[in-house]
Amino acid sequence: AYDIAKGDAWVDKQKAKVLSCRRIVRHTSSGTGVEVRSCSNRWCPHCSRKAAEMRRDDLAYAFTAMEMAYPSNKHFHAFITLTIDDRKCGFAAGDVDGKVKALRAELTRILNQREMKENINLGCYYKIEATHHKETGRANIHAHLVMVCGSTRQHLDGWIRKNYRLGRIIHIRKFSIN
């Protein structure tokens, strides 16, 4: 909730970083070259694109290794989306920090249960995302999980529905890596 019109110090700092990010073409006696000054700011279109490409490459490598170790024709690969219900958990609509902490604690609790460790989860990667609704001020915090399962979809679905306490399970889908 930063007001750009007020000249907030944090906003001014972010703006200065983004404005310093640029490519410069230098002509010298030894030739022409491009110099890149990167601000590494998540609000910068150039730098955020680079970071997204690096994450995509890292995930592609991880998924390829996962497919080699746990082929999808022998194991169930699940893509799961979990949300938080504000009313059920008692959080204010815009409380991002509280919701993220609660979701992390819940994911840790679920992934460390004996049944999950021994019979269901062979490997898991999760990402917590936050979207913000401008009109209502509500922060929608949710987690996406990619899981390699040693059990069936029905067993995973039933177990998560029984044990997840913070909100709704949007979906549990099978996926394969091409």
Coordinates of N, CA and C in Angstrom, one line a residue:
A1 N 0.8 -1.2 0.0 CA 0.0 0.0 0.0 C 0.9 1.3 0.0
Y2 N 1.7 1.4 -1.0 CA 2.5 2.6 -1.2 C 1.9 3.6 -2.1
D3 N 1.9 4.8 -1.7 CA 1.3 5.9 -2.5 C 2.4 6.6 -3.3
I4 N 2.5 6.4 -4.6 CA 3.5 7.0 -5.4 C 3.5 8.5 -5.4
A5 N 2.3 9.1 -5.3 CA 2.2 10.5 -5.3 C 2.8 11.2 -4.1
K6 N 2.9 10.5 -3.0 CA 3.5 11.0 -1.7 C 5.0 11.1 -1.8
G7 N 5.6 10.4 -2.7 CA 7.1 10.3 -2.8 C 7.7 9.4 -1.7
D8 N 7.1 8.3 -1.4 CA 7.6 7.3 -0.5 C 9.0 7.0 -0.7
A9 N 9.8 6.9 0.3 CA 11.3 6.6 0.1 C 11.5 5.2 -0.5
W10 N 10.7 4.2 -0.2 CA 10.9 2.9 -0.7 C 10.6 2.9 -2.2
V11 N 9.5 3.6 -2.6 CA 9.1 3.7 -4.0 C 10.1 4.4 -4.8
D12 N 10.6 5.5 -4.2 CA 11.7 6.3 -4.9 C 12.9 5.5 -5.1
K13 N 13.3 4.6 -4.2 CA 14.5 3.8 -4.3 C 14.3 2.7 -5.4
Q14 N 13.1 2.1 -5.5 CA 12.8 1.1 -6.5 C 12.8 1.8 -7.9
K15 N 12.2 3.0 -8.0 CA 12.2 3.7 -9.2 C 13.6 4.1 -9.7
A16 N 14.4 4.5 -8.8 CA 15.8 4.8 -9.2 C 16.6 3.6 -9.7
K17 N 16.3 2.4 -9.0 CA 17.0 1.2 -9.5 C 16.5 0.8 -10.9
V18 N 15.3 0.9 -11.2 CA 14.8 0.5 -12.5 C 15.2 1.5 -13.5
L19 N 15.3 2.8 -13.2 CA 15.8 3.8 -14.2 C 17.3 3.6 -14.5
S20 N 18.0 3.0 -13.5 CA 19.5 2.8 -13.8 C 19.7 1.6 -14.6
C21 N 18.7 0.8 -14.8 CA 18.9 -0.5 -15.6 C 18.8 -0.2 -17.1
R22 N 19.8 -0.4 -17.8 CA 19.8 -0.1 -19.2 C 20.9 -0.8 -20.0
R23 N 20.8 -0.7 -21.2 CA 21.9 -1.2 -22.1 C 22.5 0.0 -22.8
I24 N 23.8 0.0 -22.8 CA 24.5 1.1 -23.4 C 25.4 0.6 -24.5
V25 N 25.3 1.2 -25.6 CA 26.2 0.8 -26.8 C 27.4 1.8 -26.7
R26 N 28.5 1.2 -26.6 CA 29.8 2.0 -26.6 C 30.6 1.8 -27.8
H27 N 31.0 2.9 -28.4 CA 31.8 2.9 -29.6 C 33.2 3.3 -29.2
T28 N 34.2 2.4 -29.3 CA 35.6 2.7 -28.9 C 36.5 2.4 -30.1
S29 N 37.7 2.7 -30.0 CA 38.7 2.5 -31.1 C 38.8 1.0 -31.3
S30 N 38.6 0.2 -30.3 CA 38.7 -1.3 -30.5 C 37.4 -1.9 -31.0
G31 N 36.3 -1.2 -31.1 CA 35.1 -1.7 -31.7 C 33.9 -1.2 -30.9
T32 N 32.8 -1.8 -31.3 CA 31.5 -1.4 -30.7 C 31.0 -2.6 -29.8
G33 N 30.6 -2.3 -28.6 CA 30.1 -3.3 -27.7 C 28.9 -2.8 -26.9
V34 N 28.2 -3.8 -26.3 CA 27.1 -3.5 -25.5 C 27.4 -3.7 -24.0
E35 N 27.1 -2.7 -23.2 CA 27.3 -2.8 -21.8 C 25.9 -2.9 -21.1
V36 N 25.7 -3.8 -20.3 CA 24.4 -4.0 -19.6 C 24.6 -3.6 -18.1
R37 N 23.8 -2.7 -17.6 CA 23.8 -2.4 -16.2 C 22.4 -3.0 -15.7
S38 N 22.5 -4.0 -14.9 CA 21.3 -4.7 -14.4 C 21.0 -4.2 -13.0
C39 N 19.7 -3.9 -12.8 CA 19.3 -3.5 -11.4 C 18.8 -4.7 -10.6
S40 N 18.5 -5.8 -11.2 CA 18.0 -7.0 -10.6 C 16.8 -6.7 -9.7
N41 N 16.0 -5.8 -10.2 CA 14.8 -5.5 -9.5 C 13.6 -6.2 -10.0
R42 N 12.7 -6.7 -9.1 CA 11.6 -7.5 -9.6 C 10.6 -6.7 -10.4
W43 N 10.6 -5.4 -10.2 CA 9.6 -4.5 -10.9 C 10.1 -4.1 -12.3
C44 N 11.4 -4.3 -12.6 CA 12.0 -4.0 -13.9 C 11.6 -5.0 -14.9
P45 N 11.1 -4.5 -16.1 CA 10.6 -5.5 -17.1 C 11.8 -6.3 -17.6
H46 N 13.0 -5.7 -17.8 CA 14.1 -6.5 -18.3 C 14.6 -7.5 -17.3
C47 N 14.8 -7.1 -16.1 CA 15.4 -8.0 -15.1 C 14.5 -9.0 -14.6
S48 N 13.2 -8.7 -14.5 CA 12.2 -9.7 -14.0 C 12.1 -10.8 -15.1
R49 N 12.2 -10.4 -16.3 CA 12.1 -11.4 -17.4 C 13.3 -12.4 -17.3
K50 N 14.5 -11.8 -17.1 CA 15.7 -12.6 -16.9 C 15.5 -13.6 -15.7
A51 N 15.0 -13.1 -14.6 CA 14.8 -14.0 -13.5 C 13.8 -15.1 -13.8
A52 N 12.7 -14.8 -14.5 CA 11.7 -15.8 -14.9 C 12.3 -16.8 -15.8
E53 N 13.2 -16.4 -16.7 CA 13.8 -17.4 -17.6 C 14.8 -18.3 -16.8
M54 N 15.5 -17.8 -15.8 CA 16.4 -18.6 -15.0 C 15.6 -19.6 -14.2
R55 N 14.4 -19.2 -13.6 CA 13.6 -20.1 -12.9 C 13.0 -21.2 -13.8
R56 N 12.6 -20.8 -15.0 CA 12.1 -21.7 -16.0 C 13.1 -22.8 -16.3
D57 N 14.4 -22.4 -16.5 CA 15.4 -23.3 -16.9 C 15.7 -24.2 -15.7
D58 N 15.7 -23.7 -14.5 CA 16.0 -24.5 -13.3 C 14.9 -25.6 -13.1
L59 N 13.6 -25.2 -13.3 CA 12.5 -26.1 -13.2 C 12.6 -27.2 -14.3
A60 N 12.9 -26.8 -15.5 CA 13.0 -27.7 -16.6 C 14.1 -28.8 -16.3
Y61 N 15.2 -28.4 -15.7 CA 16.3 -29.3 -15.3 C 15.7 -30.2 -14.2
A62 N 15.1 -29.6 -13.2 CA 14.5 -30.5 -12.1 C 13.5 -31.4 -12.6
F63 N 12.6 -31.0 -13.5 CA 11.6 -31.9 -14.0 C 12.1 -33.0 -14.9
T64 N 13.2 -32.7 -15.6 CA 13.8 -33.7 -16.4 C 14.5 -34.8 -15.5
A65 N 15.1 -34.3 -14.5 CA 15.8 -35.3 -13.5 C 14.7 -36.1 -12.8
M66 N 13.6 -35.4 -12.5 CA 12.5 -36.1 -11.8 C 11.9 -37.2 -12.7
E67 N 11.7 -36.9 -14.0 CA 11.2 -37.9 -14.9 C 12.1 -39.1 -15.1
M68 N 13.4 -38.8 -15.1 CA 14.4 -39.9 -15.2 C 14.4 -40.8 -14.0
A69 N 14.3 -40.2 -12.8 CA 14.3 -41.0 -11.6 C 13.0 -41.7 -11.3
Y70 N 11.9 -41.0 -11.6 CA 10.6 -41.5 -11.3 C 9.7 -41.3 -12.6
P71 N 9.8 -42.3 -13.5 CA 9.1 -42.1 -14.8 C 7.6 -42.1 -14.6
S72 N 6.9 -41.2 -15.3 CA 5.5 -41.0 -15.1 C 4.6 -42.2 -15.5
N73 N 5.2 -43.2 -16.2 CA 4.4 -44.4 -16.5 C 4.4 -45.3 -15.3
K74 N 5.3 -45.1 -14.3 CA 5.3 -45.9 -13.1 C 4.9 -45.2 -11.9
H75 N 4.9 -43.9 -11.9 CA 4.6 -43.1 -10.7 C 3.6 -42.0 -11.1
F76 N 2.8 -41.6 -10.1 CA 1.8 -40.6 -10.3 C 2.4 -39.2 -10.0
H77 N 2.4 -38.4 -11.0 CA 2.9 -37.0 -10.9 C 1.7 -36.1 -10.7
A78 N 1.7 -35.4 -9.6 CA 0.5 -34.6 -9.3 C 0.8 -33.1 -9.3
F79 N -0.1 -32.3 -9.8 CA 0.0 -30.8 -9.7 C -1.2 -30.4 -8.8
I80 N -0.9 -29.8 -7.7 CA -1.9 -29.5 -6.6 C -2.0 -28.0 -6.4
T81 N -3.2 -27.5 -6.3 CA -3.3 -26.1 -5.9 C -4.1 -26.0 -4.6
L82 N -3.6 -25.4 -3.6 CA -4.2 -25.2 -2.3 C -4.4 -23.7 -2.0
T83 N -5.6 -23.4 -1.4 CA -5.8 -21.9 -1.1 C -6.1 -21.8 0.4
I84 N -6.2 -20.5 0.8 CA -6.5 -20.2 2.2 C -7.8 -19.6 2.3
D85 N -8.7 -20.0 3.2 CA -10.0 -19.4 3.4 C -9.8 -18.4 4.6
D86 N -9.9 -17.1 4.2 CA -9.7 -16.0 5.2 C -10.7 -16.2 6.4
R87 N -11.9 -16.5 6.2 CA -12.9 -16.6 7.3 C -12.6 -17.8 8.2
K88 N -12.2 -18.9 7.6 CA -11.9 -20.1 8.3 C -10.6 -19.9 9.2
C89 N -9.7 -19.2 8.7 CA -8.4 -19.0 9.4 C -8.4 -17.8 10.3
G90 N -9.3 -16.9 10.1 CA -9.3 -15.7 11.0 C -8.4 -14.6 10.6
F91 N -7.9 -14.5 9.3 CA -7.0 -13.5 8.8 C -7.8 -12.4 8.2
A92 N -7.2 -11.2 8.3 CA -7.8 -10.0 7.6 C -7.6 -10.2 6.1
A93 N -8.4 -9.6 5.3 CA -8.4 -9.9 3.9 C -7.0 -9.5 3.3
G94 N -6.4 -8.4 3.8 CA -5.1 -8.0 3.2 C -3.9 -8.4 3.9
D95 N -4.0 -9.3 4.9 CA -2.9 -9.8 5.7 C -2.0 -10.8 4.9
V96 N -1.1 -10.3 4.2 CA -0.3 -11.2 3.3 C 0.7 -12.0 4.2
D97 N 1.4 -11.4 5.1 CA 2.4 -12.0 5.9 C 1.9 -13.1 6.8
G98 N 0.8 -12.9 7.4 CA 0.1 -13.9 8.3 C -0.3 -15.1 7.5
K99 N -0.9 -14.8 6.3 CA -1.4 -16.0 5.5 C -0.2 -16.8 5.0
V100 N 0.9 -16.1 4.5 CA 2.0 -16.9 4.0 C 2.6 -17.7 5.1
K101 N 2.8 -17.2 6.3 CA 3.4 -17.9 7.4 C 2.5 -19.1 7.8
A102 N 1.2 -18.9 7.8 CA 0.3 -20.0 8.1 C 0.3 -21.1 7.0
L103 N 0.4 -20.7 5.8 CA 0.5 -21.7 4.7 C 1.8 -22.5 4.7
R104 N 2.9 -21.8 5.0 CA 4.2 -22.5 5.1 C 4.1 -23.5 6.2
A105 N 3.6 -23.1 7.4 CA 3.5 -24.0 8.5 C 2.6 -25.2 8.2
E106 N 1.5 -24.9 7.5 CA 0.6 -26.0 7.2 C 1.2 -27.0 6.2
L107 N 2.0 -26.5 5.2 CA 2.6 -27.3 4.2 C 3.7 -28.2 4.9
T108 N 4.5 -27.6 5.8 CA 5.5 -28.3 6.6 C 4.8 -29.4 7.4
R109 N 3.7 -29.1 8.1 CA 3.0 -30.1 8.9 C 2.5 -31.2 8.0
I110 N 1.9 -30.9 6.9 CA 1.4 -32.0 6.0 C 2.5 -32.8 5.4
L111 N 3.6 -32.2 4.9 CA 4.6 -32.9 4.2 C 5.5 -33.8 5.2
N112 N 5.5 -33.4 6.5 CA 6.3 -34.2 7.4 C 5.5 -35.3 8.2
Q113 N 4.2 -35.5 7.8 CA 3.5 -36.5 8.5 C 3.9 -37.9 8.0
R114 N 3.9 -38.9 8.9 CA 4.4 -40.2 8.6 C 3.8 -40.8 7.3
E115 N 2.5 -40.8 7.2 CA 1.8 -41.3 6.1 C 2.2 -40.7 4.8
M116 N 2.4 -39.4 4.8 CA 2.9 -38.7 3.6 C 4.3 -39.1 3.2
K117 N 5.2 -39.1 4.2 CA 6.6 -39.4 4.0 C 6.8 -40.9 3.5
E118 N 6.0 -41.8 4.1 CA 6.3 -43.2 3.9 C 5.5 -43.8 2.7
N119 N 4.3 -43.3 2.4 CA 3.5 -44.0 1.4 C 3.1 -43.1 0.2
I120 N 3.1 -41.8 0.4 CA 2.6 -40.9 -0.7 C 3.7 -40.2 -1.4
N121 N 4.4 -39.3 -0.7 CA 5.3 -38.3 -1.3 C 6.7 -38.9 -1.5
L122 N 7.1 -39.0 -2.8 CA 8.4 -39.4 -3.1 C 9.3 -38.2 -3.4
G123 N 8.7 -37.1 -3.7 CA 9.4 -35.8 -3.9 C 8.4 -34.7 -4.1
C124 N 8.7 -33.5 -3.7 CA 7.8 -32.4 -3.8 C 8.5 -31.1 -4.0
Y125 N 7.9 -30.2 -4.8 CA 8.4 -28.9 -5.0 C 7.1 -28.0 -4.9
Y126 N 7.2 -26.9 -4.1 CA 6.1 -26.0 -4.0 C 6.5 -24.6 -4.1
K127 N 5.5 -23.8 -4.5 CA 5.7 -22.3 -4.7 C 4.4 -21.7 -4.1
I128 N 4.6 -20.7 -3.3 CA 3.5 -19.9 -2.7 C 3.4 -18.6 -3.5
E129 N 2.2 -18.4 -4.0 CA 1.9 -17.2 -4.8 C 0.9 -16.3 -4.1
A130 N 1.0 -15.0 -4.3 CA 0.1 -14.0 -3.8 C -0.4 -13.1 -4.9
T131 N -1.7 -13.0 -5.0 CA -2.3 -12.1 -6.0 C -3.1 -11.1 -5.1
H132 N -3.3 -9.9 -5.7 CA -4.0 -8.9 -4.9 C -5.1 -8.3 -5.7
H133 N -6.3 -8.3 -5.1 CA -7.5 -7.8 -5.8 C -7.6 -6.3 -5.5
K134 N -7.5 -5.4 -6.5 CA -7.5 -4.0 -6.3 C -8.7 -3.4 -5.6
E135 N -9.9 -3.8 -6.1 CA -11.1 -3.3 -5.5 C -11.4 -3.6 -4.1
T136 N -11.2 -4.9 -3.7 CA -11.5 -5.4 -2.4 C -10.3 -5.3 -1.4
G137 N -9.1 -5.2 -1.9 CA -7.9 -5.2 -1.1 C -7.6 -6.5 -0.6
R138 N -8.2 -7.6 -1.1 CA -8.0 -9.0 -0.6 C -6.7 -9.5 -1.2
A139 N -5.9 -10.1 -0.4 CA -4.7 -10.9 -0.8 C -5.1 -12.3 -1.0
N140 N -5.0 -12.9 -2.2 CA -5.2 -14.3 -2.4 C -3.9 -15.1 -2.4
I141 N -3.7 -15.7 -1.3 CA -2.5 -16.5 -1.1 C -2.8 -18.0 -1.4
H142 N -2.0 -18.6 -2.2 CA -2.2 -20.0 -2.6 C -0.9 -20.6 -2.9
A143 N -0.9 -22.0 -2.8 CA 0.3 -22.7 -3.1 C 0.1 -23.7 -4.2
H144 N 1.1 -23.8 -5.1 CA 1.1 -24.8 -6.1 C 2.2 -25.9 -5.8
L145 N 1.8 -27.1 -5.8 CA 2.7 -28.2 -5.4 C 2.8 -29.1 -6.6
V146 N 4.1 -29.5 -6.9 CA 4.3 -30.6 -7.9 C 4.9 -31.7 -7.0
M147 N 4.2 -32.9 -7.1 CA 4.6 -34.0 -6.3 C 4.7 -35.3 -7.1
V148 N 5.7 -36.1 -6.7 CA 5.8 -37.4 -7.3 C 5.3 -38.3 -6.2
C149 N 4.2 -39.1 -6.5 CA 3.6 -39.9 -5.6 C 3.8 -41.4 -5.8
G150 N 4.0 -42.1 -4.7 CA 4.1 -43.6 -4.7 C 2.8 -44.2 -4.5
S151 N 1.7 -43.5 -4.6 CA 0.3 -44.0 -4.4 C -0.5 -43.6 -5.6
T152 N -1.8 -43.9 -5.5 CA -2.7 -43.5 -6.6 C -3.3 -42.1 -6.4
R153 N -3.9 -41.5 -7.4 CA -4.5 -40.2 -7.3 C -5.6 -40.2 -6.2
Q154 N -6.4 -41.3 -6.2 CA -7.5 -41.3 -5.2 C -7.0 -41.3 -3.8
H155 N -5.9 -42.0 -3.5 CA -5.3 -42.1 -2.2 C -4.8 -40.7 -1.8
L156 N -4.1 -40.0 -2.7 CA -3.5 -38.7 -2.5 C -4.6 -37.7 -2.3
D157 N -5.6 -37.7 -3.1 CA -6.8 -36.8 -3.0 C -7.5 -36.9 -1.7
G158 N -7.8 -38.2 -1.3 CA -8.5 -38.4 -0.1 C -7.7 -38.0 1.1
W159 N -6.4 -38.3 1.1 CA -5.5 -37.9 2.2 C -5.4 -36.4 2.4
I160 N -5.2 -35.7 1.3 CA -5.1 -34.2 1.4 C -6.4 -33.6 1.8
R161 N -7.5 -34.0 1.3 CA -8.8 -33.5 1.7 C -9.0 -33.7 3.2
K162 N -8.6 -34.8 3.7 CA -8.8 -35.1 5.1 C -7.8 -34.3 6.0
N163 N -6.6 -34.0 5.5 CA -5.6 -33.4 6.4 C -5.3 -31.9 6.2
Y164 N -5.7 -31.3 5.1 CA -5.4 -29.9 4.8 C -6.5 -29.1 5.6
R165 N -6.0 -28.2 6.4 CA -6.9 -27.5 7.3 C -7.2 -26.0 7.0
L166 N -6.4 -25.4 6.1 CA -6.5 -23.9 6.0 C -7.6 -23.4 5.0
G167 N -8.0 -24.3 4.0 CA -8.9 -23.8 3.0 C -9.4 -24.8 2.1
R168 N -9.3 -24.5 0.8 CA -9.8 -25.4 -0.2 C -8.7 -26.0 -1.0
I169 N -9.0 -27.2 -1.6 CA -8.1 -27.8 -2.5 C -8.7 -27.5 -3.9
I170 N -8.1 -26.7 -4.7 CA -8.7 -26.3 -6.0 C -8.7 -27.5 -6.9
H171 N -7.6 -28.1 -7.1 CA -7.5 -29.3 -7.9 C -6.3 -30.1 -7.6
I172 N -6.4 -31.4 -8.0 CA -5.3 -32.3 -8.0 C -5.3 -32.9 -9.4
R173 N -4.3 -32.6 -10.2 CA -4.3 -33.0 -11.6 C -3.0 -33.9 -11.8
K174 N -3.2 -34.8 -12.7 CA -2.0 -35.6 -13.2 C -1.3 -34.8 -14.3
F175 N 0.0 -34.9 -14.3 CA 0.7 -34.2 -15.4 C 1.8 -35.1 -15.8
S176 N 2.3 -34.9 -17.0 CA 3.5 -35.6 -17.5 C 4.4 -34.6 -18.2
I177 N 5.7 -35.0 -18.2 CA 6.7 -34.1 -18.7 C 7.0 -34.6 -20.2
N178 N 6.9 -33.6 -21.1 CA 7.1 -34.0 -22.5 C 8.6 -33.6 -22.8

